[in-house]
PDB file of C-alpha atoms in Angstrom:
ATOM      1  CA  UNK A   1      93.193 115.809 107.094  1.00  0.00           C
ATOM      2  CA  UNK A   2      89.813 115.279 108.868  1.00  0.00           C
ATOM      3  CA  UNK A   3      90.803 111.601 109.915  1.00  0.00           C
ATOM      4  CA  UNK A   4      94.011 112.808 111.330  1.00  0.00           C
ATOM      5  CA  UNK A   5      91.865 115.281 113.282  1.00  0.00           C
ATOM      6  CA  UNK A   6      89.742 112.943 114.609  1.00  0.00           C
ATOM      7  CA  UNK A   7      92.164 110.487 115.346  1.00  0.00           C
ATOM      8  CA  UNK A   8      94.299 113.493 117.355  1.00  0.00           C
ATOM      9  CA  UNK A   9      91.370 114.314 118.832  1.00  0.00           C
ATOM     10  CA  UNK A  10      90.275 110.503 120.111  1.00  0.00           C
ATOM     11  CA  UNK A  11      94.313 110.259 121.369  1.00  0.00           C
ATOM     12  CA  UNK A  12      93.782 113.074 123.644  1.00  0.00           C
ATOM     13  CA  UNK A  13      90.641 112.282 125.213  1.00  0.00           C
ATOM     14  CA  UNK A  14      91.996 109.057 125.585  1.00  0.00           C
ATOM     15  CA  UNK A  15      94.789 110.852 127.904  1.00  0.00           C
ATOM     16  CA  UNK A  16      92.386 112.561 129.463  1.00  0.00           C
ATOM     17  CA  UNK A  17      91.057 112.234 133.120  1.00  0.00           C
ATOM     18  CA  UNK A  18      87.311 111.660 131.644  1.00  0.00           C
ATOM     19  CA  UNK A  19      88.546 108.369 130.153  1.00  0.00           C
ATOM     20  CA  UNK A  20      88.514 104.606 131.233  1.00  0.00           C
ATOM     21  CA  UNK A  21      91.312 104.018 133.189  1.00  0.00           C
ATOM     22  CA  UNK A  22      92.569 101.357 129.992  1.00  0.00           C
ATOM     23  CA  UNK A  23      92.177 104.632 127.650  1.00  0.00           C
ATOM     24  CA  UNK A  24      96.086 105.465 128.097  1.00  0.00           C
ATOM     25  CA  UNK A  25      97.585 102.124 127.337  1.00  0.00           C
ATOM     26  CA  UNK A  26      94.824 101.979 123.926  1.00  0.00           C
ATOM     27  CA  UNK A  27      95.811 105.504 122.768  1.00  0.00           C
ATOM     28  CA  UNK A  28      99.705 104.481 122.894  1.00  0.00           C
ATOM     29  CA  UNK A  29      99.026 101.239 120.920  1.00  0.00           C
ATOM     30  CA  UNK A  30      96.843 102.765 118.603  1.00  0.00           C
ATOM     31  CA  UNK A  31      99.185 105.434 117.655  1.00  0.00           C
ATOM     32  CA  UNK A  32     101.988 102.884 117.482  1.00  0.00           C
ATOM     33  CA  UNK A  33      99.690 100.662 115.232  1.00  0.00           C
ATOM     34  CA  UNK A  34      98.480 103.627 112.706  1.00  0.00           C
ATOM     35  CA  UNK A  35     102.879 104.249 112.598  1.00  0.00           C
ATOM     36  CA  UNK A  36     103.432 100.775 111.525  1.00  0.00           C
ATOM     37  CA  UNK A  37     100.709 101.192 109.165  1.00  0.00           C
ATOM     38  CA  UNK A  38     101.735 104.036 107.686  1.00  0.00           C
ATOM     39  CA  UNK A  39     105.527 103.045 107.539  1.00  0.00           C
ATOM     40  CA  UNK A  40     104.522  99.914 106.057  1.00  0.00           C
ATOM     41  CA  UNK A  41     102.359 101.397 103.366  1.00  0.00           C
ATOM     42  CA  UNK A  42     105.476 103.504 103.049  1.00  0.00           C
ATOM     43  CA  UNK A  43     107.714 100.564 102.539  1.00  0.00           C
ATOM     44  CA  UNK A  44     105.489  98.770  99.874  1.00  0.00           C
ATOM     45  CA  UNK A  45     105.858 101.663  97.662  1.00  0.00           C
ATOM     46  CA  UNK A  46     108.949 102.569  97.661  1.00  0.00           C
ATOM     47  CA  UNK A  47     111.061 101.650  94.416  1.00  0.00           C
ATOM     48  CA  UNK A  48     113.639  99.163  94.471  1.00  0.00           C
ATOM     49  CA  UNK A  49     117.107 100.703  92.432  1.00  0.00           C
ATOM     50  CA  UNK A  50     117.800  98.825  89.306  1.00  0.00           C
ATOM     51  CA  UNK A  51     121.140  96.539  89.506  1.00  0.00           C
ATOM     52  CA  UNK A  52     122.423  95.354  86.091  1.00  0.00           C
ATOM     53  CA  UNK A  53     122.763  91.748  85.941  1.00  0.00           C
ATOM     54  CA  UNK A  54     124.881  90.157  83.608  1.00  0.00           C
ATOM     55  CA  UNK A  55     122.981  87.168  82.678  1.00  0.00           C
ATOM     56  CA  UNK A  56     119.845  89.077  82.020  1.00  0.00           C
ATOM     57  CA  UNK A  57     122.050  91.309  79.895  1.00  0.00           C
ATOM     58  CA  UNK A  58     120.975  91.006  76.044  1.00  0.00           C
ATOM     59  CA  UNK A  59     123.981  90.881  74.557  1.00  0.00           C
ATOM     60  CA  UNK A  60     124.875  87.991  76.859  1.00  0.00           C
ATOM     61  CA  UNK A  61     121.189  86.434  76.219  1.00  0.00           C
ATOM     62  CA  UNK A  62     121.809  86.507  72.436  1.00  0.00           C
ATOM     63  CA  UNK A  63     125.208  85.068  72.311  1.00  0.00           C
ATOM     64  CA  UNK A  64     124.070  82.010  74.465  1.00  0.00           C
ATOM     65  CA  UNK A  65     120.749  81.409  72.144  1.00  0.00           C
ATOM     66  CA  UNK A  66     121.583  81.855  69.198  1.00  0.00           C
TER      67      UNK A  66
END
């Protein structure tokens, strides 16, 4: 909670009149970059459903090596 603070907090000074006249253009990437970041460690995570296969099947593996 305290990072998202800070980073809120760095995002609106960067919109702010007291910074560099760049600070716009790095807030708006930044936030873009932390979203890809988070989706992505979203995306590694996430579980894959099972799918049967047929050939991986055991009753199919047994007849053929038997």
């Amino acid at each position: 909670m305290r990072t998202f603070l800070i980073l809120g907090a760095l995002f609106f000074f960067l919109h702010s009149s007291w910074a560099p006249s760049w600070g716009q253009h790095l807030a708006n990437w930044g936030l873009v970059l932390v979203a890809l970041g988070f989706l992505g460690g979203m995306a590694s995570t996430s579980k894959i459903r099972y799918q049967r296969n047929r050939y991986y099947d055991n009753d199919y593996y047994d007849q053929q090596h038997r």
